[in-house]
Coordinates of C-alpha atoms in Angstrom, one line a residue:
Chain A
M646 CA 34.0 140.0 151.8
D647 CA 30.4 141.1 151.5
K648 CA 29.7 140.2 147.9
Q649 CA 26.6 142.5 147.9
K650 CA 28.9 145.5 148.3
D651 CA 31.7 144.4 145.9
I652 CA 33.1 146.9 143.5
K653 CA 31.2 146.8 140.1
P654 CA 32.5 147.3 136.6
W655 CA 31.9 150.7 135.1
E656 CA 29.7 151.2 132.0
T657 CA 31.2 152.3 128.7
V658 CA 29.1 155.2 127.3
S659 CA 31.1 155.7 124.2
S660 CA 34.4 154.7 122.6
K661 CA 36.5 156.4 119.9
Y662 CA 39.8 155.4 118.3
L663 CA 42.6 158.0 118.4
I664 CA 45.1 155.9 116.4
Q665 CA 45.1 152.4 114.9
R666 CA 48.6 151.5 113.8
P667 CA 50.4 148.1 114.0
W668 CA 52.4 149.2 117.1
L669 CA 49.9 151.6 118.7
T670 CA 46.2 151.4 119.0
A671 CA 44.6 153.8 121.4
R672 CA 41.0 154.7 122.1
R673 CA 39.2 157.2 124.4
D674 CA 36.3 155.8 126.3
V675 CA 33.6 157.8 128.2
L676 CA 32.6 155.8 131.2
R677 CA 29.8 155.9 133.8
M678 CA 30.7 154.9 137.4
P679 CA 28.2 152.8 139.4
D680 CA 27.2 156.0 141.3
G681 CA 26.3 157.7 138.0
K682 CA 29.4 160.0 137.8
L683 CA 30.8 160.4 134.3
V684 CA 34.5 159.8 133.5
P685 CA 34.9 161.8 130.3
E686 CA 38.4 160.8 129.3
Y687 CA 39.6 157.2 129.9
Y688 CA 42.4 155.9 127.6
V689 CA 42.7 152.3 126.6
L690 CA 45.7 150.8 124.7
E691 CA 44.8 147.8 122.7
Y692 CA 47.5 145.1 122.1
P693 CA 47.5 141.5 120.8
T694 CA 48.2 138.6 123.3
W695 CA 51.9 138.5 124.3
V696 CA 54.0 135.5 125.3
N697 CA 57.3 134.9 127.0
I698 CA 59.3 131.8 127.9
I699 CA 61.4 130.6 130.8
A700 CA 63.5 128.3 128.6
I701 CA 66.0 125.9 130.3
T702 CA 68.5 124.0 128.2
T703 CA 69.2 120.3 128.6
E704 CA 72.3 121.4 130.5
G705 CA 70.2 123.4 133.0
K706 CA 71.1 126.8 131.7
Y707 CA 68.5 129.6 131.4
L708 CA 68.2 131.1 128.0
L709 CA 68.1 135.0 128.0
V710 CA 68.1 137.4 125.1
R711 CA 69.7 140.9 125.1
Q712 CA 68.3 143.9 123.3
Y713 CA 67.8 147.6 123.2
R714 CA 64.5 148.9 124.7
H715 CA 64.0 152.4 123.4
A716 CA 61.3 153.8 125.7
L717 CA 63.4 153.3 128.8
G718 CA 66.7 153.8 126.8
I719 CA 68.3 150.7 128.1
V720 CA 70.0 147.5 126.8
E721 CA 68.8 144.6 128.9
Y722 CA 68.7 140.9 129.4
E723 CA 65.2 139.6 129.0
L724 CA 63.2 136.4 128.5
C725 CA 62.6 135.5 124.9
A726 CA 59.2 137.1 124.2
G727 CA 56.9 138.1 121.4
T728 CA 53.4 138.7 120.1
M729 CA 50.7 136.1 119.1
D730 CA 49.9 136.6 115.4
A731 CA 47.5 135.3 112.8
K732 CA 49.5 132.1 112.2
D733 CA 49.5 131.1 115.8
A734 CA 46.5 128.9 116.9
T735 CA 47.3 129.3 120.6
P736 CA 49.7 131.3 122.9
L737 CA 51.8 128.1 123.2
D738 CA 52.2 128.0 119.4
A739 CA 53.3 131.7 119.5
A740 CA 55.8 131.0 122.3
K741 CA 57.4 128.0 120.5
R742 CA 57.6 130.1 117.2
E743 CA 59.2 133.0 119.0
L744 CA 61.7 130.9 120.9
L745 CA 62.8 129.3 117.6
E746 CA 63.0 132.6 115.7
E747 CA 64.8 134.6 118.3
T748 CA 67.2 132.0 119.7
G749 CA 67.2 128.9 117.4
Y750 CA 66.2 126.7 120.4
A751 CA 63.3 124.2 120.4
G752 CA 62.1 121.0 121.9
G753 CA 61.7 120.2 125.6
E754 CA 58.6 119.9 127.9
W755 CA 56.3 123.0 127.9
T756 CA 53.9 124.1 130.6
E757 CA 52.1 127.4 131.1
L758 CA 53.0 129.1 134.4
T759 CA 50.9 132.3 134.5
A760 CA 49.1 135.0 132.5
L761 CA 49.6 138.6 133.7
S762 CA 48.9 142.1 132.5
A763 CA 51.5 144.9 132.1
N764 CA 48.8 147.3 133.4
P765 CA 45.1 146.3 133.6
T766 CA 44.2 150.0 134.0
S767 CA 45.3 151.0 130.5
M768 CA 46.2 147.9 128.5
N769 CA 43.6 145.3 127.3
N770 CA 45.9 142.3 126.7
L771 CA 47.5 139.5 128.7
N772 CA 51.0 138.0 128.6
H773 CA 51.3 134.2 128.9
T774 CA 54.5 132.8 130.4
F775 CA 55.6 129.3 129.6
I776 CA 58.3 127.1 131.1
A777 CA 60.2 125.1 128.5
K778 CA 62.4 122.5 130.2
G779 CA 65.1 120.8 128.1
V780 CA 65.3 123.0 125.0
E781 CA 68.2 122.5 122.5
K782 CA 69.7 124.5 119.7
V783 CA 68.3 123.3 116.4
S784 CA 68.8 126.2 114.1
S785 CA 70.2 129.7 113.7
Q786 CA 68.2 132.9 114.6
H787 CA 65.6 134.2 112.2
L788 CA 65.1 137.9 113.2
D789 CA 62.7 140.5 111.8
E790 CA 64.4 143.5 110.1
T791 CA 64.2 145.7 113.1
E792 CA 65.2 143.0 115.7
E793 CA 68.8 143.0 117.0
I794 CA 69.0 140.3 119.6
T795 CA 71.9 138.3 121.1
V796 CA 71.4 135.0 122.9
H797 CA 72.9 134.2 126.4
L798 CA 73.0 131.2 128.7
F799 CA 72.8 131.9 132.4
T800 CA 73.3 129.6 135.4
L801 CA 70.5 129.8 137.9
Q802 CA 72.7 131.7 140.3
E803 CA 73.6 134.2 137.6
L804 CA 69.9 134.7 136.8
I805 CA 69.1 135.2 140.5
D806 CA 71.9 137.7 140.9
L807 CA 70.7 139.6 137.8
L808 CA 67.2 139.8 139.2
R809 CA 68.5 140.9 142.6
R810 CA 70.5 143.7 141.0
D811 CA 67.2 144.9 139.4
E812 CA 68.9 144.6 136.0
M813 CA 65.9 142.9 134.3
K814 CA 63.3 145.7 134.3
Q815 CA 60.4 144.1 132.5
S816 CA 57.9 143.2 135.1
L817 CA 56.1 140.7 132.9
M818 CA 59.3 138.7 132.9
V819 CA 60.4 139.4 136.5
A820 CA 57.1 138.3 138.0
P821 CA 57.0 134.8 136.5
L822 CA 60.8 134.3 137.2
W823 CA 60.4 135.1 140.9
R824 CA 57.3 132.9 141.1
Y825 CA 59.2 130.0 139.5
I826 CA 62.1 130.6 141.9
A827 CA 59.8 130.8 144.9
E828 CA 57.7 127.8 144.0
N829 CA 60.7 125.6 143.3
H830 CA 62.5 126.8 146.4
L831 CA 65.5 127.8 144.4
L832 CA 66.8 130.5 146.7
Chain B
M1377 CA 80.0 138.5 127.3
D1378 CA 82.3 140.2 124.8
K1379 CA 81.6 143.9 125.6
Q1380 CA 83.0 145.0 122.3
K1381 CA 80.1 143.4 120.6
D1382 CA 77.3 144.3 123.0
I1383 CA 74.0 145.7 121.7
K1384 CA 74.1 149.5 121.3
P1385 CA 71.3 152.0 121.9
W1386 CA 69.5 153.3 118.8
E1387 CA 69.7 156.9 117.8
T1388 CA 66.6 159.2 117.9
V1389 CA 66.4 161.0 114.5
S1390 CA 63.1 162.8 115.3
S1391 CA 60.3 162.8 117.8
K1392 CA 56.8 164.2 117.6
Y1393 CA 53.9 164.2 120.1
L1394 CA 50.6 162.7 119.0
I1395 CA 48.7 163.5 122.2
Q1396 CA 49.6 165.1 125.5
R1397 CA 46.8 164.7 128.1
P1398 CA 47.1 164.0 131.8
W1399 CA 46.3 160.3 131.4
L1400 CA 47.9 159.7 128.0
T1401 CA 51.1 161.2 126.5
A1402 CA 52.3 159.4 123.3
R1403 CA 55.0 160.3 120.9
R1404 CA 56.2 158.9 117.6
D1405 CA 60.0 158.6 117.2
V1406 CA 62.0 157.9 114.1
L1407 CA 65.0 155.9 115.1
R1408 CA 68.3 154.8 113.4
M1409 CA 69.7 151.4 114.3
P1410 CA 73.4 150.9 114.7
D1411 CA 73.7 149.3 111.3
G1412 CA 72.1 152.5 109.7
K1413 CA 68.6 151.0 109.2
L1414 CA 65.8 153.5 109.8
V1415 CA 62.8 152.6 112.1
P1416 CA 60.2 155.1 110.8
E1417 CA 57.5 154.6 113.4
Y1418 CA 58.3 153.8 117.0
Y1419 CA 55.8 154.8 119.7
V1420 CA 56.7 155.8 123.2
L1421 CA 54.2 156.3 126.0
E1422 CA 55.3 158.8 128.6
Y1423 CA 54.2 158.5 132.2
P1424 CA 55.3 159.9 135.6
T1425 CA 57.0 157.7 138.2
W1426 CA 54.7 155.1 139.8
V1427 CA 54.8 153.6 143.2
N1428 CA 53.2 150.7 145.0
I1429 CA 53.5 149.3 148.6
I1430 CA 53.6 145.9 150.2
A1431 CA 52.1 147.1 153.4
I1432 CA 52.0 144.8 156.4
T1433 CA 50.0 145.7 159.5
T1434 CA 51.2 145.4 163.1
E1435 CA 49.2 142.2 163.2
G1436 CA 51.0 140.7 160.2
K1437 CA 48.2 141.2 157.7
Y1438 CA 48.8 142.2 154.1
L1439 CA 46.9 145.4 153.0
L1440 CA 45.3 145.0 149.6
V1441 CA 42.9 147.3 147.8
R1442 CA 40.1 146.2 145.4
Q1443 CA 39.1 148.2 142.3
Y1444 CA 37.8 148.1 138.8
R1445 CA 40.4 148.1 136.0
H1446 CA 38.7 149.1 132.8
A1447 CA 41.2 148.2 130.1
L1448 CA 41.1 144.5 131.1
G1449 CA 37.5 144.8 132.4
I1450 CA 38.1 143.2 135.7
V1451 CA 37.6 144.0 139.4
E1452 CA 40.8 142.9 141.2
Y1453 CA 42.8 142.9 144.4
E1454 CA 45.9 144.9 144.1
L1455 CA 48.7 146.5 146.2
C1456 CA 48.0 150.1 147.1
A1457 CA 49.6 152.2 144.3
G1458 CA 49.7 155.6 142.7
T1459 CA 51.6 158.2 140.8
M1460 CA 54.3 160.6 142.0
D1461 CA 53.2 164.1 141.7
A1462 CA 54.5 167.6 142.1
K1463 CA 54.1 167.7 145.8
D1464 CA 56.1 164.5 146.3
A1465 CA 59.9 165.1 146.8
T1466 CA 60.7 161.4 146.4
P1467 CA 59.0 158.1 145.4
L1468 CA 58.9 157.2 149.1
D1469 CA 57.0 160.4 149.8
A1470 CA 54.5 159.5 147.1
A1471 CA 54.1 155.9 148.4
K1472 CA 53.4 157.2 152.0
R1473 CA 50.9 159.7 150.7
E1474 CA 49.1 157.1 148.5
L1475 CA 48.9 154.6 151.3
L1476 CA 47.3 157.2 153.6
E1477 CA 44.9 158.5 151.0
E1478 CA 43.8 155.1 149.6
T1479 CA 43.7 153.1 152.8
G1480 CA 44.0 155.4 155.9
Y1481 CA 47.1 153.4 157.0
A1482 CA 50.4 155.0 158.0
G1483 CA 53.5 154.5 160.1
G1484 CA 55.8 151.4 160.2
E1485 CA 59.3 150.8 158.8
W1486 CA 59.7 151.5 155.1
T1487 CA 62.3 150.1 152.7
E1488 CA 62.5 150.1 148.9
L1489 CA 62.5 146.6 147.4
T1490 CA 62.7 147.1 143.6
A1491 CA 62.1 149.4 140.7
L1492 CA 60.6 147.8 137.6
S1493 CA 59.0 148.8 134.2
A1494 CA 55.6 147.7 133.0
N1495 CA 57.1 147.6 129.5
P1496 CA 60.6 149.2 128.7
T1497 CA 59.8 148.8 125.0
S1498 CA 57.0 151.3 125.0
M1499 CA 56.8 153.0 128.4
N1500 CA 59.4 155.5 129.7
N1501 CA 58.7 155.3 133.5
L1502 CA 59.6 153.0 136.4
N1503 CA 57.5 151.8 139.3
H1504 CA 59.1 151.7 142.8
T1505 CA 57.9 149.1 145.3
F1506 CA 58.3 149.7 149.0
I1507 CA 57.8 147.4 151.9
A1508 CA 56.1 149.0 154.8
K1509 CA 56.2 146.8 158.0
G1510 CA 54.0 147.6 160.9
V1511 CA 51.5 150.0 159.4
E1512 CA 48.4 151.0 161.4
K1513 CA 45.0 152.6 160.6
V1514 CA 45.2 156.3 161.5
S1515 CA 42.5 157.9 159.4
S1516 CA 39.7 157.3 156.9
Q1517 CA 40.2 157.0 153.1
H1518 CA 40.6 160.2 151.1
L1519 CA 39.8 159.2 147.5
D1520 CA 39.8 161.2 144.3
E1521 CA 36.5 161.8 142.6
T1522 CA 36.9 158.9 140.1
E1523 CA 38.5 156.4 142.6
E1524 CA 36.3 153.7 144.0
I1525 CA 38.5 151.5 146.3
T1526 CA 37.8 149.1 149.1
V1527 CA 40.5 148.0 151.6
H1528 CA 41.1 144.4 152.6
L1529 CA 43.4 142.6 155.0
F1530 CA 44.9 139.2 153.8
T1531 CA 46.9 136.7 155.7
L1532 CA 50.1 135.6 154.1
Q1533 CA 48.5 132.3 153.0
E1534 CA 45.5 134.0 151.5
L1535 CA 47.8 136.3 149.6
I1536 CA 49.9 133.4 148.3
D1537 CA 46.7 131.6 147.2
L1538 CA 45.5 134.7 145.4
L1539 CA 48.8 134.9 143.5
R1540 CA 48.7 131.2 142.7
R1541 CA 45.2 131.5 141.3
D1542 CA 46.5 134.3 139.0
E1543 CA 43.8 136.6 140.4
M1544 CA 46.2 139.5 140.8
K1545 CA 47.0 140.4 137.2
Q1546 CA 49.2 143.6 137.5
S1547 CA 52.7 142.4 136.9
L1548 CA 54.2 145.5 138.6
M1549 CA 52.6 144.2 141.8
V1550 CA 53.0 140.4 141.3
A1551 CA 56.8 140.7 140.6
P1552 CA 57.7 142.4 143.9
L1553 CA 55.3 140.1 145.9
W1554 CA 56.9 136.9 144.5
R1555 CA 60.4 138.4 145.1
Y1556 CA 59.4 139.2 148.7
I1557 CA 58.0 135.7 149.2
A1558 CA 61.1 134.0 147.6
E1559 CA 63.7 136.1 149.5
N1560 CA 62.0 135.6 152.8
H1561 CA 61.4 131.9 152.2
L1562 CA 57.7 132.3 152.9
L1563 CA 56.5 129.3 150.7

């Protein structure tokens, strides 16, 4: 590609918060495009860093959680996931904490697979996906007051069948799972 | 799984819009969990149906677009994508329209691969991904006033390298691409 002509970032002219609550922070930016055109109303949603985990037990089972997702109105199987908070030094720390809290599993070998965005147009955060190989149950769940989560062990084939039936909807989980399957030639 | 004990949907007690603009519609719901606990502040973002396209030319090249994504502050390669609007009878119609408008390509054999959510916790819409095999350039781009998009042809290997370098961040695009790669044994 001719780098001279590459697309350039747009300039932020002004920025104003509409709402700043723990579960929704939204601002309206006024932007100027490189050709000078003004974009008077561009909305950005601010979120903390997110994490999720492809956790595989010592027996080779894939650890999924099941919960209600209200915006889409569905109960679905998902990867264990959560939000990085003040007590987490790194996304990896957040991922280990969330896996232990939501499932009671810990241990194993951890590597980061990918960092993706739910929507870079409107959301300012990334989600980091870790692979945790060889996790074991070490405690019971420790859920927040408004968390209602059950824990499930899937074989690889059951997980692939679930993905092929489009029953896991959350693209931040589906993307790293298909990458893991493709890169490890598991199909 | 014991279906008797499966997770149940939560009840919506009340719902109030905070903002209803073309690019941001947000409401605050009060929910009641199955055990009776109230969730006083649950935010839902409403969006129309989205579409994106894995478009492959008659020469076997993958059609990507490049544009600035302000929330994350990055310029990135993406699949051609867009929003279903009043003139589209189906997501497929929207996908064909967006491909023609953003890239000037049309034709080929179209199939739907998957329908995913950017985040079923907070967003109420789905994104449909189509595979379009054998598209050809039939016209110039027809962009909206605030669209600034360049069109690029990638070989399969260049596309896989891009994905492996985590340079495409949008999980609604990365997920179907890795699925397509895995299911067609392209790695």
